[in-house]
């Protein structure tokens, strides 16, 4: 097995399921396992931390323990159950307003079920 041999770590989307998010998490997990710090703002994001911890546990057999203070940037990125509502970087109120307008005009679905 290549992972862990001579300080080598494997990071890719196909380590579990083929998804962009897994590729990002696997890269961060490889860096953390080699000694890098997990980003402070992501540690305060409940959903990001949960996803990272589960991936790190499955891929490396280790549980990631928090190292940063509870308050600071990132603490309000995710709300709801396990951070199910994301309001961090990359999400703007304008995008949501555009979507609501498209729903009103019948060009988008309000519910996917």
PDB file of N, CA, C and O in Angstrom, residues 21-89:
ATOM      1  N   UNK A  21     -15.833  17.256  -3.482  1.00  0.00           N
ATOM      2  CA  UNK A  21     -15.665  17.524  -2.059  1.00  0.00           C
ATOM      3  C   UNK A  21     -14.683  16.547  -1.425  1.00  0.00           C
ATOM      4  O   UNK A  21     -13.858  16.914  -0.594  1.00  0.00           O
ATOM      5  N   UNK A  22     -14.784  15.267  -1.816  1.00  0.00           N
ATOM      6  CA  UNK A  22     -13.895  14.250  -1.263  1.00  0.00           C
ATOM      7  C   UNK A  22     -12.461  14.517  -1.710  1.00  0.00           C
ATOM      8  O   UNK A  22     -11.519  14.308  -0.945  1.00  0.00           O
ATOM      9  N   UNK A  23     -12.278  15.000  -2.924  1.00  0.00           N
ATOM     10  CA  UNK A  23     -10.931  15.329  -3.395  1.00  0.00           C
ATOM     11  C   UNK A  23     -10.331  16.435  -2.535  1.00  0.00           C
ATOM     12  O   UNK A  23      -9.163  16.354  -2.133  1.00  0.00           O
ATOM     13  N   UNK A  24     -11.119  17.451  -2.217  1.00  0.00           N
ATOM     14  CA  UNK A  24     -10.630  18.545  -1.370  1.00  0.00           C
ATOM     15  C   UNK A  24     -10.325  18.054   0.037  1.00  0.00           C
ATOM     16  O   UNK A  24      -9.268  18.349   0.596  1.00  0.00           O
ATOM     17  N   UNK A  25     -11.255  17.294   0.625  1.00  0.00           N
ATOM     18  CA  UNK A  25     -11.053  16.788   1.979  1.00  0.00           C
ATOM     19  C   UNK A  25      -9.847  15.856   2.032  1.00  0.00           C
ATOM     20  O   UNK A  25      -9.060  15.892   2.975  1.00  0.00           O
ATOM     21  N   UNK A  26      -9.674  15.014   1.007  1.00  0.00           N
ATOM     22  CA  UNK A  26      -8.560  14.064   1.029  1.00  0.00           C
ATOM     23  C   UNK A  26      -7.217  14.790   0.946  1.00  0.00           C
ATOM     24  O   UNK A  26      -6.248  14.357   1.569  1.00  0.00           O
ATOM     25  N   UNK A  27      -7.163  15.888   0.213  1.00  0.00           N
ATOM     26  CA  UNK A  27      -5.934  16.676   0.143  1.00  0.00           C
ATOM     27  C   UNK A  27      -5.599  17.311   1.481  1.00  0.00           C
ATOM     28  O   UNK A  27      -4.449  17.294   1.932  1.00  0.00           O
ATOM     29  N   UNK A  28      -6.622  17.861   2.142  1.00  0.00           N
ATOM     30  CA  UNK A  28      -6.410  18.457   3.459  1.00  0.00           C
ATOM     31  C   UNK A  28      -6.021  17.370   4.464  1.00  0.00           C
ATOM     32  O   UNK A  28      -5.117  17.559   5.283  1.00  0.00           O
ATOM     33  N   UNK A  29      -6.678  16.214   4.382  1.00  0.00           N
ATOM     34  CA  UNK A  29      -6.367  15.110   5.310  1.00  0.00           C
ATOM     35  C   UNK A  29      -4.923  14.637   5.132  1.00  0.00           C
ATOM     36  O   UNK A  29      -4.221  14.369   6.117  1.00  0.00           O
ATOM     37  N   UNK A  30      -4.468  14.538   3.895  1.00  0.00           N
ATOM     38  CA  UNK A  30      -3.083  14.126   3.640  1.00  0.00           C
ATOM     39  C   UNK A  30      -2.116  15.143   4.236  1.00  0.00           C
ATOM     40  O   UNK A  30      -1.128  14.776   4.876  1.00  0.00           O
ATOM     41  N   UNK A  31      -2.418  16.435   4.045  1.00  0.00           N
ATOM     42  CA  UNK A  31      -1.548  17.488   4.585  1.00  0.00           C
ATOM     43  C   UNK A  31      -1.532  17.455   6.114  1.00  0.00           C
ATOM     44  O   UNK A  31      -0.476  17.564   6.735  1.00  0.00           O
ATOM     45  N   UNK A  32      -2.708  17.288   6.720  1.00  0.00           N
ATOM     46  CA  UNK A  32      -2.792  17.231   8.183  1.00  0.00           C
ATOM     47  C   UNK A  32      -2.028  16.019   8.706  1.00  0.00           C
ATOM     48  O   UNK A  32      -1.310  16.101   9.701  1.00  0.00           O
ATOM     49  N   UNK A  33      -2.155  14.899   8.024  1.00  0.00           N
ATOM     50  CA  UNK A  33      -1.453  13.701   8.469  1.00  0.00           C
ATOM     51  C   UNK A  33       0.062  13.847   8.362  1.00  0.00           C
ATOM     52  O   UNK A  33       0.800  13.221   9.111  1.00  0.00           O
ATOM     53  N   UNK A  34       0.519  14.695   7.462  1.00  0.00           N
ATOM     54  CA  UNK A  34       1.953  14.957   7.333  1.00  0.00           C
ATOM     55  C   UNK A  34       2.438  16.061   8.272  1.00  0.00           C
ATOM     56  O   UNK A  34       3.618  16.380   8.297  1.00  0.00           O
ATOM     57  N   UNK A  35       1.490  16.678   9.026  1.00  0.00           N
ATOM     58  CA  UNK A  35       1.893  17.664  10.026  1.00  0.00           C
ATOM     59  C   UNK A  35       1.367  19.067   9.827  1.00  0.00           C
ATOM     60  O   UNK A  35       1.616  19.936  10.662  1.00  0.00           O
ATOM     61  N   UNK A  36       0.649  19.330   8.745  1.00  0.00           N
ATOM     62  CA  UNK A  36       0.092  20.667   8.527  1.00  0.00           C
ATOM     63  C   UNK A  36      -1.075  20.910   9.486  1.00  0.00           C
ATOM     64  O   UNK A  36      -1.674  19.968  10.000  1.00  0.00           O
ATOM     65  N   UNK A  37      -1.393  22.173   9.716  1.00  0.00           N
ATOM     66  CA  UNK A  37      -2.536  22.520  10.558  1.00  0.00           C
ATOM     67  C   UNK A  37      -3.816  22.503   9.735  1.00  0.00           C
ATOM     68  O   UNK A  37      -3.836  22.970   8.588  1.00  0.00           O
ATOM     69  N   UNK A  38      -4.885  21.986  10.327  1.00  0.00           N
ATOM     70  CA  UNK A  38      -6.207  22.068   9.704  1.00  0.00           C
ATOM     71  C   UNK A  38      -6.644  23.525   9.784  1.00  0.00           C
ATOM     72  O   UNK A  38      -6.460  24.181  10.822  1.00  0.00           O
ATOM     73  N   UNK A  39      -7.216  24.096   8.714  1.00  0.00           N
ATOM     74  CA  UNK A  39      -7.577  25.520   8.703  1.00  0.00           C
ATOM     75  C   UNK A  39      -8.507  25.901   9.867  1.00  0.00           C
ATOM     76  O   UNK A  39      -9.490  25.215  10.133  1.00  0.00           O
ATOM     77  N   UNK A  40      -8.167  26.993  10.541  1.00  0.00           N
ATOM     78  CA  UNK A  40      -8.930  27.447  11.705  1.00  0.00           C
ATOM     79  C   UNK A  40     -10.394  27.681  11.393  1.00  0.00           C
ATOM     80  O   UNK A  40     -11.267  27.255  12.144  1.00  0.00           O
ATOM     81  N   UNK A  41     -10.677  28.391  10.294  1.00  0.00           N
ATOM     82  CA  UNK A  41     -12.075  28.703   9.992  1.00  0.00           C
ATOM     83  C   UNK A  41     -12.870  27.443   9.673  1.00  0.00           C
ATOM     84  O   UNK A  41     -14.041  27.332  10.027  1.00  0.00           O
ATOM     85  N   UNK A  42     -12.258  26.464   9.034  1.00  0.00           N
ATOM     86  CA  UNK A  42     -12.967  25.223   8.735  1.00  0.00           C
ATOM     87  C   UNK A  42     -13.193  24.396   9.997  1.00  0.00           C
ATOM     88  O   UNK A  42     -14.178  23.662  10.086  1.00  0.00           O
ATOM     89  N   UNK A  43     -12.310  24.532  10.969  1.00  0.00           N
ATOM     90  CA  UNK A  43     -12.511  23.803  12.222  1.00  0.00           C
ATOM     91  C   UNK A  43     -13.723  24.338  12.970  1.00  0.00           C
ATOM     92  O   UNK A  43     -14.380  23.608  13.693  1.00  0.00           O
ATOM     93  N   UNK A  44     -14.037  25.606  12.785  1.00  0.00           N
ATOM     94  CA  UNK A  44     -15.202  26.208  13.447  1.00  0.00           C
ATOM     95  C   UNK A  44     -16.491  25.987  12.657  1.00  0.00           C
ATOM     96  O   UNK A  44     -17.579  26.236  13.162  1.00  0.00           O
ATOM     97  N   UNK A  45     -16.383  25.539  11.419  1.00  0.00           N
ATOM     98  CA  UNK A  45     -17.546  25.233  10.575  1.00  0.00           C
ATOM     99  C   UNK A  45     -17.997  23.810  10.905  1.00  0.00           C
ATOM    100  O   UNK A  45     -17.298  22.837  10.617  1.00  0.00           O
ATOM    101  N   UNK A  46     -19.167  23.674  11.536  1.00  0.00           N
ATOM    102  CA  UNK A  46     -19.613  22.379  12.048  1.00  0.00           C
ATOM    103  C   UNK A  46     -19.679  21.302  10.967  1.00  0.00           C
ATOM    104  O   UNK A  46     -19.253  20.168  11.181  1.00  0.00           O
ATOM    105  N   UNK A  47     -20.223  21.636   9.815  1.00  0.00           N
ATOM    106  CA  UNK A  47     -20.372  20.633   8.763  1.00  0.00           C
ATOM    107  C   UNK A  47     -19.023  20.243   8.165  1.00  0.00           C
ATOM    108  O   UNK A  47     -18.738  19.066   7.958  1.00  0.00           O
ATOM    109  N   UNK A  48     -18.168  21.231   7.903  1.00  0.00           N
ATOM    110  CA  UNK A  48     -16.843  20.941   7.341  1.00  0.00           C
ATOM    111  C   UNK A  48     -16.036  20.076   8.299  1.00  0.00           C
ATOM    112  O   UNK A  48     -15.369  19.118   7.888  1.00  0.00           O
ATOM    113  N   UNK A  49     -16.101  20.395   9.595  1.00  0.00           N
ATOM    114  CA  UNK A  49     -15.355  19.625  10.584  1.00  0.00           C
ATOM    115  C   UNK A  49     -15.878  18.195  10.683  1.00  0.00           C
ATOM    116  O   UNK A  49     -15.096  17.243  10.740  1.00  0.00           O
ATOM    117  N   UNK A  50     -17.195  18.034  10.658  1.00  0.00           N
ATOM    118  CA  UNK A  50     -17.770  16.690  10.714  1.00  0.00           C
ATOM    119  C   UNK A  50     -17.341  15.857   9.503  1.00  0.00           C
ATOM    120  O   UNK A  50     -16.895  14.717   9.640  1.00  0.00           O
ATOM    121  N   UNK A  51     -17.445  16.449   8.294  1.00  0.00           N
ATOM    122  CA  UNK A  51     -17.054  15.737   7.073  1.00  0.00           C
ATOM    123  C   UNK A  51     -15.573  15.373   7.114  1.00  0.00           C
ATOM    124  O   UNK A  51     -15.186  14.248   6.759  1.00  0.00           O
ATOM    125  N   UNK A  52     -14.739  16.309   7.558  1.00  0.00           N
ATOM    126  CA  UNK A  52     -13.305  16.037   7.642  1.00  0.00           C
ATOM    127  C   UNK A  52     -12.999  14.946   8.654  1.00  0.00           C
ATOM    128  O   UNK A  52     -12.228  14.028   8.382  1.00  0.00           O
ATOM    129  N   UNK A  53     -13.599  15.052   9.828  1.00  0.00           N
ATOM    130  CA  UNK A  53     -13.333  14.054  10.870  1.00  0.00           C
ATOM    131  C   UNK A  53     -13.711  12.646  10.405  1.00  0.00           C
ATOM    132  O   UNK A  53     -12.971  11.694  10.656  1.00  0.00           O
ATOM    133  N   UNK A  54     -14.851  12.520   9.755  1.00  0.00           N
ATOM    134  CA  UNK A  54     -15.280  11.197   9.296  1.00  0.00           C
ATOM    135  C   UNK A  54     -14.354  10.667   8.207  1.00  0.00           C
ATOM    136  O   UNK A  54     -13.988   9.491   8.211  1.00  0.00           O
ATOM    137  N   UNK A  55     -13.969  11.530   7.264  1.00  0.00           N
ATOM    138  CA  UNK A  55     -13.039  11.087   6.214  1.00  0.00           C
ATOM    139  C   UNK A  55     -11.696  10.698   6.828  1.00  0.00           C
ATOM    140  O   UNK A  55     -11.124   9.658   6.488  1.00  0.00           O
ATOM    141  N   UNK A  56     -11.181  11.521   7.717  1.00  0.00           N
ATOM    142  CA  UNK A  56      -9.879  11.265   8.353  1.00  0.00           C
ATOM    143  C   UNK A  56      -9.906   9.950   9.129  1.00  0.00           C
ATOM    144  O   UNK A  56      -8.947   9.173   9.097  1.00  0.00           O
ATOM    145  N   UNK A  57     -11.020   9.694   9.797  1.00  0.00           N
ATOM    146  CA  UNK A  57     -11.164   8.441  10.533  1.00  0.00           C
ATOM    147  C   UNK A  57     -11.181   7.243   9.585  1.00  0.00           C
ATOM    148  O   UNK A  57     -10.493   6.241   9.817  1.00  0.00           O
ATOM    149  N   UNK A  58     -11.928   7.351   8.502  1.00  0.00           N
ATOM    150  CA  UNK A  58     -12.020   6.233   7.554  1.00  0.00           C
ATOM    151  C   UNK A  58     -10.726   6.025   6.764  1.00  0.00           C
ATOM    152  O   UNK A  58     -10.310   4.898   6.536  1.00  0.00           O
ATOM    153  N   UNK A  59     -10.092   7.107   6.353  1.00  0.00           N
ATOM    154  CA  UNK A  59      -8.900   6.984   5.504  1.00  0.00           C
ATOM    155  C   UNK A  59      -7.622   6.722   6.297  1.00  0.00           C
ATOM    156  O   UNK A  59      -6.742   5.997   5.826  1.00  0.00           O
ATOM    157  N   UNK A  60      -7.506   7.295   7.501  1.00  0.00           N
ATOM    158  CA  UNK A  60      -6.265   7.196   8.260  1.00  0.00           C
ATOM    159  C   UNK A  60      -6.412   6.477   9.603  1.00  0.00           C
ATOM    160  O   UNK A  60      -5.431   6.261  10.301  1.00  0.00           O
ATOM    161  N   UNK A  61      -7.653   6.159   9.972  1.00  0.00           N
ATOM    162  CA  UNK A  61      -7.881   5.462  11.232  1.00  0.00           C
ATOM    163  C   UNK A  61      -7.625   6.318  12.454  1.00  0.00           C
ATOM    164  O   UNK A  61      -7.350   5.811  13.534  1.00  0.00           O
ATOM    165  N   UNK A  62      -7.711   7.633  12.298  1.00  0.00           N
ATOM    166  CA  UNK A  62      -7.452   8.562  13.404  1.00  0.00           C
ATOM    167  C   UNK A  62      -8.622   9.530  13.535  1.00  0.00           C
ATOM    168  O   UNK A  62      -9.214   9.928  12.535  1.00  0.00           O
ATOM    169  N   UNK A  63      -8.932   9.923  14.766  1.00  0.00           N
ATOM    170  CA  UNK A  63      -9.962  10.923  15.017  1.00  0.00           C
ATOM    171  C   UNK A  63      -9.284  12.273  15.199  1.00  0.00           C
ATOM    172  O   UNK A  63      -8.402  12.423  16.045  1.00  0.00           O
ATOM    173  N   UNK A  64      -9.682  13.262  14.389  1.00  0.00           N
ATOM    174  CA  UNK A  64      -9.082  14.591  14.481  1.00  0.00           C
ATOM    175  C   UNK A  64      -9.629  15.317  15.704  1.00  0.00           C
ATOM    176  O   UNK A  64     -10.832  15.436  15.884  1.00  0.00           O
ATOM    177  N   UNK A  65      -8.736  15.819  16.559  1.00  0.00           N
ATOM    178  CA  UNK A  65      -9.132  16.594  17.733  1.00  0.00           C
ATOM    179  C   UNK A  65      -8.947  18.086  17.445  1.00  0.00           C
ATOM    180  O   UNK A  65      -7.943  18.495  16.881  1.00  0.00           O
ATOM    181  N   UNK A  66      -9.937  18.873  17.874  1.00  0.00           N
ATOM    182  CA  UNK A  66      -9.876  20.319  17.672  1.00  0.00           C
ATOM    183  C   UNK A  66      -8.637  20.909  18.343  1.00  0.00           C
ATOM    184  O   UNK A  66      -8.258  20.488  19.423  1.00  0.00           O
ATOM    185  N   UNK A  67      -8.047  21.915  17.679  1.00  0.00           N
ATOM    186  CA  UNK A  67      -6.845  22.564  18.211  1.00  0.00           C
ATOM    187  C   UNK A  67      -6.999  24.070  18.354  1.00  0.00           C
ATOM    188  O   UNK A  67      -6.164  24.726  18.955  1.00  0.00           O
ATOM    189  N   UNK A  68      -8.049  24.641  17.769  1.00  0.00           N
ATOM    190  CA  UNK A  68      -8.202  26.094  17.754  1.00  0.00           C
ATOM    191  C   UNK A  68      -9.316  26.546  18.700  1.00  0.00           C
ATOM    192  O   UNK A  68     -10.163  25.755  19.108  1.00  0.00           O
ATOM    193  N   UNK A  69      -9.336  27.847  19.012  1.00  0.00           N
ATOM    194  CA  UNK A  69     -10.366  28.421  19.868  1.00  0.00           C
ATOM    195  C   UNK A  69     -11.741  28.281  19.217  1.00  0.00           C
ATOM    196  O   UNK A  69     -11.863  28.229  17.994  1.00  0.00           O
ATOM    197  N   UNK A  70     -12.783  28.242  20.055  1.00  0.00           N
ATOM    198  CA  UNK A  70     -14.144  28.047  19.542  1.00  0.00           C
ATOM    199  C   UNK A  70     -14.685  29.262  18.805  1.00  0.00           C
ATOM    200  O   UNK A  70     -15.531  29.132  17.938  1.00  0.00           O
ATOM    201  N   UNK A  71     -14.223  30.447  19.139  1.00  0.00           N
ATOM    202  CA  UNK A  71     -14.752  31.645  18.485  1.00  0.00           C
ATOM    203  C   UNK A  71     -13.737  32.212  17.504  1.00  0.00           C
ATOM    204  O   UNK A  71     -12.535  32.049  17.665  1.00  0.00           O
ATOM    205  N   UNK A  72     -14.264  32.858  16.464  1.00  0.00           N
ATOM    206  CA  UNK A  72     -13.421  33.447  15.433  1.00  0.00           C
ATOM    207  C   UNK A  72     -14.030  33.220  14.068  1.00  0.00           C
ATOM    208  O   UNK A  72     -15.168  32.772  13.945  1.00  0.00           O
ATOM    209  N   UNK A  73     -13.279  33.522  13.000  1.00  0.00           N
ATOM    210  CA  UNK A  73     -13.806  33.333  11.650  1.00  0.00           C
ATOM    211  C   UNK A  73     -14.227  31.879  11.418  1.00  0.00           C
ATOM    212  O   UNK A  73     -13.523  30.956  11.800  1.00  0.00           O
ATOM    213  N   UNK A  74     -15.398  31.707  10.812  1.00  0.00           N
ATOM    214  CA  UNK A  74     -15.873  30.376  10.492  1.00  0.00           C
ATOM    215  C   UNK A  74     -16.951  29.862  11.423  1.00  0.00           C
ATOM    216  O   UNK A  74     -17.690  28.960  11.069  1.00  0.00           O
ATOM    217  N   UNK A  75     -17.077  30.456  12.615  1.00  0.00           N
ATOM    218  CA  UNK A  75     -18.044  29.923  13.576  1.00  0.00           C
ATOM    219  C   UNK A  75     -19.486  30.105  13.124  1.00  0.00           C
ATOM    220  O   UNK A  75     -20.369  29.366  13.550  1.00  0.00           O
ATOM    221  N   UNK A  76     -19.746  31.075  12.252  1.00  0.00           N
ATOM    222  CA  UNK A  76     -21.115  31.298  11.788  1.00  0.00           C
ATOM    223  C   UNK A  76     -21.324  30.881  10.328  1.00  0.00           C
ATOM    224  O   UNK A  76     -22.325  31.218   9.725  1.00  0.00           O
ATOM    225  N   UNK A  77     -20.380  30.140   9.755  1.00  0.00           N
ATOM    226  CA  UNK A  77     -20.537  29.681   8.375  1.00  0.00           C
ATOM    227  C   UNK A  77     -21.705  28.711   8.243  1.00  0.00           C
ATOM    228  O   UNK A  77     -22.450  28.742   7.287  1.00  0.00           O
ATOM    229  N   UNK A  78     -21.818  27.794   9.186  1.00  0.00           N
ATOM    230  CA  UNK A  78     -22.828  26.755   9.098  1.00  0.00           C
ATOM    231  C   UNK A  78     -23.735  26.792  10.311  1.00  0.00           C
ATOM    232  O   UNK A  78     -23.284  26.945  11.429  1.00  0.00           O
ATOM    233  N   UNK A  79     -25.017  26.654  10.066  1.00  0.00           N
ATOM    234  CA  UNK A  79     -25.987  26.584  11.149  1.00  0.00           C
ATOM    235  C   UNK A  79     -26.909  25.407  10.863  1.00  0.00           C
ATOM    236  O   UNK A  79     -26.758  24.711   9.874  1.00  0.00           O
ATOM    237  N   UNK A  80     -27.876  25.207  11.685  1.00  0.00           N
ATOM    238  CA  UNK A  80     -28.770  24.075  11.495  1.00  0.00           C
ATOM    239  C   UNK A  80     -28.152  22.802  12.038  1.00  0.00           C
ATOM    240  O   UNK A  80     -27.048  22.805  12.585  1.00  0.00           O
ATOM    241  N   UNK A  81     -28.875  21.715  11.906  1.00  0.00           N
ATOM    242  CA  UNK A  81     -28.421  20.429  12.408  1.00  0.00           C
ATOM    243  C   UNK A  81     -27.146  20.008  11.701  1.00  0.00           C
ATOM    244  O   UNK A  81     -27.111  19.862  10.483  1.00  0.00           O
ATOM    245  N   UNK A  82     -26.058  19.828  12.435  1.00  0.00           N
ATOM    246  CA  UNK A  82     -24.745  19.457  11.913  1.00  0.00           C
ATOM    247  C   UNK A  82     -24.277  20.395  10.799  1.00  0.00           C
ATOM    248  O   UNK A  82     -23.607  19.985   9.870  1.00  0.00           O
ATOM    249  N   UNK A  83     -24.665  21.652  10.873  1.00  0.00           N
ATOM    250  CA  UNK A  83     -24.211  22.624   9.895  1.00  0.00           C
ATOM    251  C   UNK A  83     -24.886  22.475   8.544  1.00  0.00           C
ATOM    252  O   UNK A  83     -24.289  22.702   7.508  1.00  0.00           O
ATOM    253  N   UNK A  84     -26.159  22.093   8.545  1.00  0.00           N
ATOM    254  CA  UNK A  84     -26.853  21.811   7.295  1.00  0.00           C
ATOM    255  C   UNK A  84     -27.208  23.055   6.482  1.00  0.00           C
ATOM    256  O   UNK A  84     -27.586  22.949   5.325  1.00  0.00           O
ATOM    257  N   UNK A  85     -27.092  24.242   7.063  1.00  0.00           N
ATOM    258  CA  UNK A  85     -27.337  25.490   6.339  1.00  0.00           C
ATOM    259  C   UNK A  85     -26.016  26.247   6.277  1.00  0.00           C
ATOM    260  O   UNK A  85     -25.521  26.725   7.291  1.00  0.00           O
ATOM    261  N   UNK A  86     -25.439  26.360   5.086  1.00  0.00           N
ATOM    262  CA  UNK A  86     -24.122  26.976   4.921  1.00  0.00           C
ATOM    263  C   UNK A  86     -24.265  28.423   4.493  1.00  0.00           C
ATOM    264  O   UNK A  86     -24.978  28.735   3.548  1.00  0.00           O
ATOM    265  N   UNK A  87     -23.572  29.331   5.189  1.00  0.00           N
ATOM    266  CA  UNK A  87     -23.587  30.761   4.864  1.00  0.00           C
ATOM    267  C   UNK A  87     -22.174  31.327   4.776  1.00  0.00           C
ATOM    268  O   UNK A  87     -21.961  32.498   5.014  1.00  0.00           O
ATOM    269  N   UNK A  88     -21.195  30.497   4.454  1.00  0.00           N
ATOM    270  CA  UNK A  88     -19.802  30.934   4.414  1.00  0.00           C
ATOM    271  C   UNK A  88     -19.408  31.523   3.073  1.00  0.00           C
ATOM    272  O   UNK A  88     -20.256  31.872   2.247  1.00  0.00           O
ATOM    273  N   UNK A  89     -18.100  31.626   2.836  1.00  0.00           N
ATOM    274  CA  UNK A  89     -17.598  32.177   1.579  1.00  0.00           C
ATOM    275  C   UNK A  89     -18.152  31.430   0.366  1.00  0.00           C
ATOM    276  O   UNK A  89     -18.312  30.215   0.390  1.00  0.00           O
TER     277      UNK A  89
END
